């Protein structure tokens, strides 16, 4: 039986009739003549979806309870007349000046007591009852006004929650935090236990004594810090659900989303996902970073995993440069197209940008737009228009799914806990560690899902735990069962160290996975910054691998066999650096350092071989990505050339070239540098 959320998401798909294409549209920044040109150009460029009115609160509610929809009525009518769907914002992303003047208590407070002023955006305390009340009133007015408007196809709640203000330390937040703790722990004794408060005389006798982890003389309690991050994500989620509930009541058939930012630490996407009808991501890979496409791939697989495999929307990307890095590289010709198709290849049903027309003023005037300052006789606009034409050629991609056999485990509480202070090495960073594992898998050409530890693991053959520090005993038990049932596990150092309260699983690390991995770690010996960690193979005559880095530790074998050893001069006593263990019907590998990428690739390949996992398309050259999106009776193979060379790819069977309007059958494709091929199964 279909869930209502799925029905609502389908309503958007049906309405678009294919993939979405468009961007943030900020017509309030432009005069009438420009707006008229915008609509003509949007039609020319194939735009069918725009994110509208995201920063419009000050214009739509110029003073308390006075709503003026005149401007946006015209815009919505014009969009409808041009066949363009509005992803209409609830307009609550940036409170208007009058609200901060009337209610300065809505302003967020930093950990050291500073107040964040208006003048930028997102200057609201997520727990503020005044902010929440004013937001809900606005949403009620907006939803009531536009409920039957023909342009309305999707609701866009707020904007990138928490990107500027993810945590507020004011007294209102403190009170909200206490309530959240009382609901989580029931009584203060349970909190004392979870937070290990006998350490440093932190024992509480009442919830009333508990504070947010404000700036303290030294390290605040780590479990308190971790819970405050959970609470802060939940407080923002409550802002979202309050607005969503209004929208569901007034427009029950219109899907609701909010846009997450790729690589954003503060918001626990997994805990929000079930509250949304469709997930949406803003992605800004850095053109100056040679592996940007791998970082982007990770974020797409992660979002799709959080969506339970359902299609998602790329709500923002840059047409070329952004404005907010130190040095803002532009996208070379073809790269915007390549990276857009990459999002589609990894499950996106819409490709959108920030923003339609590059602003004349404001902080983002040097952020590229689909229509640049230089106008439409530009490379950027030509590439945008061409991409719009191409995406419209493949409507059958919409709604299709991806099936993979490899899962990398990721969750936000682990990210938060792993990067807390007073750890063995500040060099162990979550996204770096995940990429150290994800990149060799990506390069091996296998399809990857990035999943929460509580996901259904039975559908996977290989499971990867990249320094997954925080794992509950229950999750460790499920992972053990996955291996015993025949799965292939690859776990790296500093995995399974603490429980959900950041308390160590004692008995030799990683105690709760020790039987599965066949190892027991007694001590961590992290490397100095830049220090080479020498390795050698157990066989005396085998060549030594390139040095590792970051970490070494004292691994004792309790059933596993070593595949690599730490080498001298000070570490020459045959301590294992990488091991393999048979557990039940499966295999568990453990890596006690950060190997050189080539060594890591060899370890990953062995884990894939153990499980018999093959690449999506065997025989591809490095840098060519292949994914298959599957429908009920068709599938689409997408090939992406992330290299600067031309490559010929031989296909195992004839496929239809869907980017050629005549859809000819092909057996070979030529991928130009940064080239793309979109190939349907014969029936397409
Ligand atoms: C984010 C925001 C947009 C804009 C872009 C600029 O994604 O959602 O409003 O600021 O960044 O890159």
XYZ file of C-alpha atoms and ligand atoms in Angstrom:
696
model
C 0.000 0.000 0.000
C 1.338 3.414 -0.886
C 2.115 5.768 1.931
C 0.705 9.290 1.648
C 4.277 10.649 1.468
C 4.947 8.513 -1.583
C 1.668 9.634 -3.149
C 2.560 13.275 -2.621
C 6.033 12.779 -4.127
C 4.391 11.052 -7.113
C 2.147 14.059 -7.579
C 5.243 16.147 -8.260
C 6.646 13.524 -10.644
C 3.385 13.309 -12.541
C 3.176 17.067 -12.784
C 6.727 17.425 -14.127
C 6.359 14.433 -16.456
C 10.090 13.777 -16.278
C 13.118 15.264 -14.571
C 12.904 18.654 -12.898
C 15.146 21.443 -14.172
C 15.501 24.981 -12.873
C 16.849 26.979 -9.969
C 16.266 29.457 -7.164
C 14.241 32.278 -8.644
C 14.455 35.634 -6.897
C 12.252 37.905 -9.046
C 11.926 40.385 -6.171
C 15.456 41.541 -7.034
C 14.465 42.582 -10.580
C 12.278 45.020 -12.503
C 9.259 44.115 -14.588
C 11.056 44.049 -17.931
C 13.712 41.691 -16.580
C 11.053 39.448 -15.085
C 9.284 39.242 -18.425
C 12.573 38.270 -20.062
C 13.139 35.680 -17.321
C 9.974 33.794 -18.218
C 10.789 33.766 -21.910
C 14.313 32.536 -21.186
C 13.117 29.897 -18.725
C 10.922 28.431 -21.431
C 13.800 28.589 -23.873
C 16.118 26.826 -21.404
C 13.654 24.073 -20.545
C 13.092 25.222 -16.963
C 10.077 23.471 -15.446
C 10.686 23.973 -11.692
C 11.807 26.987 -9.638
C 12.486 27.482 -5.929
C 10.539 30.653 -5.248
C 10.364 33.299 -2.501
C 12.947 31.738 -0.190
C 14.008 35.103 1.237
C 10.709 36.931 0.847
C 9.486 37.245 4.444
C 10.332 40.958 4.710
C 8.437 41.723 1.506
C 5.394 39.522 2.122
C 4.921 40.480 5.787
C 6.268 44.056 5.905
C 4.866 44.546 9.401
C 3.350 42.252 11.998
C 0.264 40.396 10.648
C 0.103 42.535 7.513
C 0.485 40.304 4.481
C 1.074 41.587 0.976
C 0.979 38.863 -1.668
C 0.539 41.225 -4.629
C 4.022 40.824 -6.036
C 4.140 37.045 -5.757
C 0.582 36.653 -7.072
C 1.808 38.101 -10.341
C 4.912 35.919 -10.320
C 2.928 32.743 -9.552
C 0.388 33.586 -12.278
C 3.185 34.181 -14.756
C 4.870 30.909 -13.847
C 1.618 29.016 -14.308
C 1.051 30.717 -17.644
C 4.498 29.563 -18.748
C 4.059 25.988 -17.562
C 6.604 26.289 -14.760
C 6.028 24.645 -11.377
C 6.816 26.534 -8.182
C 8.677 24.892 -5.337
C 7.202 27.631 -3.198
C 9.120 28.566 -0.070
C 7.487 29.070 3.282
C 9.643 32.224 3.407
C 10.853 31.632 6.976
C 14.595 31.339 6.273
C 15.471 34.907 7.208
C 13.359 36.885 9.716
C 12.500 40.458 8.674
C 14.139 43.431 10.420
C 10.943 44.434 12.261
C 10.722 41.047 13.988
C 14.226 41.290 15.460
C 13.482 44.844 16.624
C 10.200 43.871 18.280
C 11.560 40.599 19.665
C 15.334 40.694 20.114
C 14.973 37.493 22.143
C 14.679 35.536 18.879
C 18.356 36.258 18.128
C 20.743 33.339 18.577
C 23.387 33.281 21.298
C 26.828 31.718 20.881
C 28.517 29.316 23.326
C 30.393 32.217 24.902
C 27.301 34.435 25.232
C 27.605 36.638 22.138
C 24.417 37.644 20.339
C 24.229 37.182 16.574
C 22.706 40.279 15.008
C 20.397 40.662 12.055
C 22.056 41.824 8.848
C 22.968 38.432 7.404
C 20.376 35.667 7.411
C 19.158 32.746 9.565
C 19.339 34.912 12.726
C 16.854 32.952 14.783
C 17.074 30.746 17.839
C 15.554 27.395 16.788
C 13.864 27.025 20.199
C 12.408 30.528 20.277
C 8.620 30.321 20.832
C 8.261 33.787 19.306
C 10.141 32.814 16.158
C 8.211 29.558 15.857
C 4.902 31.331 16.361
C 5.647 34.043 13.800
C 6.887 31.417 11.324
C 3.787 29.261 11.722
C 1.500 32.290 11.271
C 3.335 33.234 8.095
C 3.125 29.689 6.733
C -0.581 29.567 7.550
C -1.082 32.767 5.553
C 1.105 31.668 2.625
C -0.432 28.199 2.400
C -3.992 29.517 2.660
C -3.313 32.117 -0.008
C -1.665 29.771 -2.517
C -3.390 26.464 -1.708
C -5.235 26.285 -5.029
C -2.745 28.099 -7.209
C -2.011 26.137 -10.387
C 1.736 26.895 -10.190
C 2.133 25.277 -6.767
C 3.749 21.834 -6.998
C 6.064 21.532 -3.995
C 6.657 23.273 -0.675
C 10.174 24.378 0.240
C 10.303 24.820 4.012
C 12.800 27.447 5.221
C 16.220 26.984 3.595
C 19.280 24.919 4.472
C 18.433 24.647 8.157
C 21.388 25.187 10.449
C 24.013 26.175 7.885
C 24.800 29.398 9.726
C 23.168 28.892 13.122
C 22.935 25.253 14.090
C 23.089 25.658 17.858
C 21.837 28.349 20.171
C 23.030 28.606 23.790
C 20.487 31.135 25.114
C 18.334 30.583 28.213
C 15.331 29.591 26.081
C 17.427 26.925 24.367
C 18.712 25.813 27.759
C 15.137 25.294 28.997
C 14.217 23.455 25.802
C 17.347 21.290 26.146
C 16.311 20.335 29.703
C 12.879 19.262 28.492
C 14.481 17.250 25.714
C 16.775 15.572 28.274
C 13.892 14.828 30.622
C 12.041 13.140 27.758
C 15.158 11.179 26.767
C 16.258 10.029 30.221
C 13.135 10.166 32.376
C 15.021 10.948 35.556
C 18.229 12.683 36.409
C 19.862 9.478 37.678
C 19.701 8.047 34.165
C 21.264 11.229 32.815
C 24.057 11.036 35.389
C 24.726 7.490 34.327
C 24.668 8.244 30.594
C 26.877 11.321 30.965
C 29.359 9.722 33.417
C 28.909 12.746 35.704
C 30.870 11.282 38.591
C 33.845 12.376 36.526
C 34.935 15.937 37.571
C 32.119 16.344 40.126
C 29.424 16.985 37.534
C 26.678 15.004 39.266
C 23.222 16.653 38.919
C 20.420 16.437 41.434
C 17.851 18.089 39.155
C 17.402 18.678 35.427
C 17.158 22.366 36.339
C 20.917 22.440 36.909
C 21.779 21.267 33.421
C 23.036 23.808 30.863
C 23.968 23.703 27.216
C 27.716 23.076 26.833
C 28.585 26.774 27.037
C 32.202 27.886 26.959
C 33.773 26.293 30.041
C 37.252 26.376 31.638
C 38.197 23.169 29.859
C 36.573 20.367 27.879
C 32.831 20.293 28.533
C 31.399 16.844 29.272
C 31.560 14.924 25.945
C 28.226 13.115 26.432
C 26.618 16.486 27.154
C 28.176 17.900 23.982
C 26.922 14.928 22.006
C 23.394 15.195 23.385
C 23.374 18.933 22.720
C 24.143 18.240 19.072
C 21.302 15.729 18.970
C 19.008 18.210 20.673
C 20.034 21.060 18.344
C 19.299 18.997 15.237
C 15.960 18.017 16.786
C 15.140 21.647 17.650
C 15.622 22.610 14.004
C 13.581 19.577 12.953
C 10.767 20.795 15.183
C 10.866 24.130 13.329
C 10.488 22.098 10.141
C 7.674 19.839 11.359
C 5.705 22.768 12.806
C 5.649 24.354 9.359
C 5.096 21.052 7.605
C 2.075 20.265 9.751
C 0.434 23.529 8.678
C 1.163 22.700 5.033
C -0.168 19.133 5.358
C -3.383 20.441 6.887
C -4.001 23.099 4.248
C -2.546 21.371 1.150
C -2.654 17.618 1.888
C -1.713 16.604 -1.666
C 1.285 18.880 -2.130
C 4.660 17.352 -1.227
C 6.860 19.065 1.333
C 10.640 19.254 1.340
C 13.520 21.232 2.759
C 16.965 21.413 1.227
C 19.967 19.903 3.016
C 23.509 20.998 2.266
C 25.983 18.300 1.261
C 28.692 17.768 3.860
C 26.830 19.706 6.561
C 27.582 18.404 10.029
C 24.837 19.915 12.174
C 21.654 18.374 10.796
C 21.070 14.638 11.259
C 19.462 13.890 7.890
C 18.574 10.330 8.921
C 16.383 11.564 11.733
C 14.623 14.087 9.473
C 14.063 11.884 6.429
C 10.852 10.188 7.520
C 9.307 13.612 8.189
C 9.699 14.659 4.546
C 7.872 13.677 1.358
C 10.948 13.954 -0.824
C 14.569 14.635 0.139
C 16.470 17.518 -1.405
C 20.180 18.317 -1.496
C 22.294 21.359 -2.343
C 25.701 20.337 -3.658
C 28.709 22.553 -4.291
C 31.722 20.414 -5.239
C 34.864 22.567 -5.347
C 36.176 22.775 -8.929
C 39.672 23.297 -7.471
C 39.600 19.856 -5.820
C 40.725 17.031 -8.094
C 38.520 14.483 -6.324
C 35.452 16.725 -6.078
C 33.358 14.246 -8.057
C 34.146 11.525 -5.496
C 33.183 13.779 -2.612
C 29.968 14.628 -4.454
C 29.323 10.950 -5.171
C 29.574 10.200 -1.464
C 27.048 12.882 -0.580
C 24.585 11.649 -3.234
C 24.843 8.033 -2.081
C 24.380 9.224 1.489
C 21.276 11.246 0.713
C 19.771 8.446 -1.362
C 20.498 6.057 1.510
C 18.705 8.386 3.920
C 15.784 8.497 1.470
C 15.551 4.702 1.632
C 16.624 4.509 -2.009
C 13.894 6.802 -3.311
C 14.708 9.491 -5.869
C 15.736 12.875 -4.490
C 16.037 16.415 -5.805
C 19.254 18.319 -6.466
C 17.777 21.651 -5.384
C 20.949 23.703 -5.765
C 24.321 23.578 -7.470
C 26.447 26.365 -8.942
C 26.272 26.992 -12.687
C 29.993 27.804 -12.388
C 31.738 29.515 -9.405
C 30.413 30.136 -5.890
C 31.247 33.239 -3.847
C 31.882 31.773 -0.411
C 35.188 29.923 -0.624
C 38.518 31.681 -0.228
C 39.219 31.141 -3.929
C 36.172 30.382 -6.025
C 37.075 28.288 -9.042
C 34.779 28.200 -12.070
C 33.591 25.029 -13.754
C 35.426 24.284 -16.997
C 33.330 23.747 -20.123
C 31.339 20.536 -19.793
C 31.934 20.092 -16.079
C 28.600 21.541 -14.990
C 26.881 19.152 -17.408
C 28.979 16.216 -16.194
C 28.324 16.931 -12.527
C 24.618 17.471 -13.178
C 24.318 14.108 -14.896
C 26.287 12.612 -12.028
C 23.553 13.656 -9.613
C 20.945 12.090 -11.917
C 23.085 8.955 -12.261
C 23.063 8.664 -8.484
C 19.325 9.043 -8.114
C 18.333 12.698 -8.521
C 15.020 13.404 -10.228
C 15.718 17.132 -10.557
C 18.723 19.283 -11.414
C 18.520 22.814 -10.065
C 20.867 25.687 -9.407
C 21.470 28.585 -7.172
C 20.322 30.748 -8.855
C 18.397 31.658 -11.995
C 19.737 35.192 -12.536
C 23.008 36.348 -10.990
C 22.285 39.107 -8.450
C 23.401 42.708 -8.991
C 23.804 43.418 -5.292
C 24.073 41.607 -2.004
C 26.630 39.177 -0.637
C 26.200 36.670 -3.455
C 26.640 38.950 -6.466
C 29.787 37.075 -7.515
C 28.063 33.684 -7.242
C 27.401 32.428 -10.751
C 23.840 32.332 -12.093
C 22.141 30.439 -14.898
C 21.809 33.875 -16.507
C 25.141 35.558 -15.711
C 25.852 39.290 -15.317
C 27.185 39.121 -18.877
C 23.773 37.991 -20.163
C 22.629 35.128 -22.346
C 25.363 35.349 -24.994
C 27.600 33.433 -22.595
C 29.130 30.002 -22.208
C 27.345 29.415 -18.926
C 23.879 30.172 -20.268
C 24.563 28.121 -23.417
C 25.558 25.114 -21.278
C 22.526 25.571 -19.022
C 20.171 25.683 -21.991
C 21.799 22.649 -23.573
C 21.501 20.671 -20.349
C 17.819 21.591 -20.090
C 17.308 20.246 -23.604
C 19.150 17.009 -22.791
C 17.370 16.281 -19.530
C 14.030 16.602 -21.288
C 15.089 13.800 -23.674
C 15.011 11.193 -20.896
C 11.719 11.458 -18.991
C 11.819 7.722 -18.245
C 14.627 8.294 -15.766
C 12.253 9.913 -13.287
C 11.208 7.582 -10.494
C 13.789 4.888 -11.280
C 15.911 3.296 -8.538
C 19.448 2.017 -8.004
C 20.376 -1.356 -6.483
C 23.790 -1.834 -4.914
C 25.535 -4.602 -3.002
C 28.067 -2.546 -1.057
C 27.179 -0.414 1.947
C 29.319 2.135 3.753
C 28.024 2.912 7.220
C 27.543 6.551 8.159
C 25.570 8.435 10.761
C 25.584 11.874 12.283
C 25.935 10.960 15.977
C 29.127 9.116 15.055
C 30.384 12.166 13.119
C 29.683 14.367 16.132
C 31.197 11.984 18.673
C 34.259 11.109 16.570
C 35.238 14.761 16.288
C 34.791 15.709 19.944
C 37.814 17.006 21.814
C 40.292 15.082 24.005
C 40.648 12.097 21.688
C 43.777 10.088 20.846
C 44.338 12.070 17.618
C 42.658 15.205 16.311
C 43.711 13.996 12.860
C 40.905 11.433 12.738
C 38.169 13.363 10.914
C 34.921 11.701 9.955
C 34.486 12.743 6.311
C 38.186 12.135 5.606
C 37.940 8.647 7.040
C 34.768 7.889 5.097
C 36.386 9.143 1.878
C 39.473 6.997 2.546
C 37.156 3.997 2.197
C 34.602 5.359 -0.245
C 37.175 6.525 -2.822
C 38.761 3.090 -3.455
C 35.285 1.556 -3.693
C 34.275 4.270 -6.167
C 37.444 3.648 -8.146
C 36.759 -0.083 -8.130
C 33.577 0.789 -10.046
C 31.096 -0.868 -7.717
C 27.774 0.715 -6.824
C 27.697 1.985 -3.242
C 24.932 2.786 -0.775
C 25.777 4.866 2.267
C 23.535 3.726 5.081
C 22.672 4.203 8.716
C 23.906 1.395 11.006
C 20.298 0.405 11.702
C 19.550 -0.096 7.963
C 18.461 -3.490 6.659
C 21.898 -5.049 6.039
C 20.585 -8.282 4.559
C 20.470 -6.822 1.058
C 24.230 -6.132 1.045
C 27.241 -8.359 0.453
C 29.921 -5.969 1.692
C 29.715 -3.657 4.687
C 32.314 -0.977 5.441
C 32.880 0.697 8.809
C 35.353 3.547 8.273
C 36.531 4.422 11.821
C 32.922 4.263 12.970
C 33.721 5.213 16.562
C 30.193 5.227 18.003
C 28.198 2.018 17.690
C 25.576 0.748 20.102
C 25.867 -2.821 21.373
C 22.710 -3.631 19.356
C 24.227 -2.313 16.130
C 27.421 -4.289 16.789
C 25.293 -7.412 17.270
C 23.491 -6.805 13.967
C 26.798 -6.256 12.181
C 28.108 -9.494 13.715
C 25.028 -11.326 12.434
C 25.604 -9.831 8.968
C 29.085 -11.398 8.896
C 27.993 -14.703 10.441
C 25.361 -14.940 7.689
C 28.028 -14.731 5.003
C 28.706 -10.990 4.644
C 32.091 -9.397 4.040
C 33.000 -6.717 6.605
C 35.779 -4.166 6.324
C 36.336 -2.159 9.521
C 39.040 0.373 10.255
C 40.682 1.441 13.505
C 38.698 3.399 16.102
C 35.504 1.562 15.144
C 32.995 0.437 17.764
C 34.841 2.170 20.590
C 31.925 3.811 22.425
C 28.194 3.340 22.912
C 25.481 5.884 22.090
C 26.410 7.896 25.221
C 30.108 8.069 24.305
C 31.017 5.487 26.980
C 33.718 2.984 26.086
C 32.815 -0.642 25.359
C 35.430 -2.039 27.746
C 37.370 -5.294 27.469
C 39.838 -4.445 24.695
C 38.868 -2.387 21.636
C 36.549 -2.823 19.797
C 35.012 -5.001 22.474
C 31.565 -5.341 20.943
C 33.048 -6.431 17.588
C 36.071 -8.338 18.922
C 34.666 -11.810 18.252
C 33.661 -10.828 14.750
C 37.021 -9.288 13.835
C 39.153 -11.769 15.774
C 41.311 -9.000 17.246
C 41.724 -7.194 20.553
C 43.362 -3.779 20.662
C 45.060 -2.864 23.926
C 46.401 0.586 23.165
C 46.309 3.360 20.564
C 49.595 4.843 19.313
C 48.573 7.620 16.893
C 51.266 8.915 14.569
C 52.663 12.433 14.732
C 51.510 14.849 12.041
C 53.161 13.887 8.752
C 54.841 10.825 10.256
C 55.247 7.823 7.950
C 53.987 4.549 9.396
C 56.078 1.772 7.899
C 54.355 -1.494 6.967
C 55.548 -4.850 5.729
C 53.934 -8.001 4.448
C 54.042 -11.109 6.687
C 55.925 -13.023 3.969
C 59.629 -12.190 4.235
C 60.155 -11.945 0.471
C 57.055 -9.847 -0.364
C 57.604 -6.171 -1.300
C 56.776 -3.659 1.440
C 53.704 -1.508 0.776
C 54.049 2.285 0.695
C 54.050 3.794 4.197
C 50.756 4.415 5.944
C 49.959 7.424 8.140
C 47.859 8.799 10.997
C 47.497 5.798 13.298
C 49.010 2.660 14.672
C 47.871 0.562 17.583
C 48.657 -2.518 19.594
C 46.584 -5.264 17.943
C 46.473 -8.720 19.506
C 45.173 -11.580 17.379
C 42.311 -13.559 18.878
C 41.519 -15.618 15.798
C 42.350 -13.323 12.867
C 45.416 -13.726 10.698
C 47.610 -10.758 9.744
C 47.770 -9.524 6.154
C 50.074 -6.592 6.946
C 52.364 -5.822 9.867
C 53.719 -2.609 11.348
C 57.442 -2.394 10.564
C 60.470 -0.926 12.379
C 62.554 0.576 13.613
C 60.544 1.049 16.825
C 57.587 -1.094 15.835
C 59.334 -4.148 14.484
C 57.809 -6.777 16.689
C 55.267 -8.104 14.216
C 52.244 -6.262 15.472
C 49.394 -6.660 12.990
C 48.383 -3.655 10.878
C 45.692 -5.358 8.767
C 43.947 -8.631 9.492
C 41.351 -11.020 8.135
C 39.100 -13.318 10.127
C 36.511 -15.927 9.251
C 33.391 -15.481 11.349
C 30.523 -17.875 10.718
C 29.991 -17.968 6.960
C 31.525 -14.536 6.419
C 34.808 -12.669 6.478
C 35.832 -9.701 8.614
C 38.810 -7.506 7.766
C 40.379 -5.007 10.142
C 42.744 -2.165 9.242
C 44.696 -0.682 12.149
C 46.195 2.300 10.310
C 45.546 4.662 7.412
C 47.148 2.833 4.483
C 48.448 4.542 1.360
C 45.569 4.750 -1.185
C 47.093 1.988 -3.329
C 47.254 -0.350 -0.319
C 43.744 0.588 0.695
C 42.526 -0.190 -2.826
C 44.115 -3.663 -2.595
C 42.390 -4.274 0.761
C 39.048 -3.081 -0.626
C 39.459 -5.320 -3.675
C 39.984 -8.319 -1.411
C 36.833 -7.521 0.552
C 34.884 -7.235 -2.730
C 36.378 -10.491 -4.010
C 35.482 -12.301 -0.794
C 31.860 -11.385 -1.446
C 31.900 -11.793 -5.220
C 30.901 -8.172 -5.899
C 31.552 -7.048 -9.480
C 31.781 -3.503 -10.917
C 28.612 -2.006 -12.427
C 30.300 -2.293 -15.841
C 33.500 -4.377 -15.841
C 36.617 -3.172 -17.636
C 36.118 0.586 -17.324
C 39.186 2.836 -17.131
C 39.783 4.700 -13.854
C 37.793 7.925 -13.741
C 34.796 6.571 -15.639
C 31.745 6.205 -13.471
C 28.869 3.887 -14.389
C 25.495 3.611 -12.705
C 22.268 1.908 -13.668
C 18.859 3.333 -12.780
C 16.155 0.705 -12.955
C 12.446 1.016 -13.642
C 9.797 -1.690 -13.673
C 10.492 -2.736 -17.257
C 13.507 -0.722 -18.355
C 16.843 0.485 -17.124
C 19.205 3.313 -18.007
C 22.991 3.044 -17.896
C 24.742 6.359 -17.347
C 28.454 6.675 -18.106
C 30.385 9.674 -16.832
C 33.921 10.511 -17.891
C 35.560 12.382 -15.020
C 38.924 12.413 -16.828
C 40.462 14.809 -19.320
C 40.960 12.045 -21.909
C 38.721 10.504 -24.554
C 37.672 6.924 -23.836
C 35.959 4.275 -25.916
C 33.628 2.026 -23.973
C 32.434 -1.305 -25.353
C 29.017 -2.274 -24.030
C 28.135 -5.883 -23.182
C 24.944 -5.582 -25.254
C 23.242 -3.109 -27.583
C 21.760 -0.079 -25.870
C 19.866 2.956 -27.068
C 21.650 6.304 -27.050
C 19.011 8.386 -25.301
C 20.798 11.700 -25.847
C 20.406 11.264 -29.585
C 16.804 12.196 -30.407
C 16.551 9.201 -32.777
C 17.637 6.814 -30.007
C 19.879 4.633 -32.196
C 21.126 1.270 -30.945
C 24.817 1.403 -30.068
C 27.388 -1.184 -28.961
C 30.284 1.227 -28.381
C 30.326 4.761 -27.079
C 33.001 7.416 -27.273
C 33.247 9.493 -24.127
C 34.880 12.870 -24.720
C 36.796 14.496 -21.854
C 34.123 15.286 -19.242
C 31.681 13.446 -21.494
C 28.412 11.720 -20.658
C 26.459 8.850 -22.209
C 22.897 7.972 -21.267
C 21.997 4.542 -22.585
C 18.632 2.857 -22.345
C 17.939 -0.852 -22.329
C 16.817 -2.022 -25.735
C 13.151 -1.456 -24.966
C 13.637 2.284 -24.212
C 23.152 27.899 -0.221
C 21.844 28.634 -0.017
C 21.553 29.624 -1.103
C 22.800 30.356 -1.522
C 23.823 29.339 -1.956
C 25.091 29.946 -2.496
O 23.039 26.741 -0.909
O 20.758 27.777 0.114
O 20.599 30.543 -0.611
O 23.286 31.080 -0.441
O 24.171 28.580 -0.831
O 26.011 28.936 -2.866
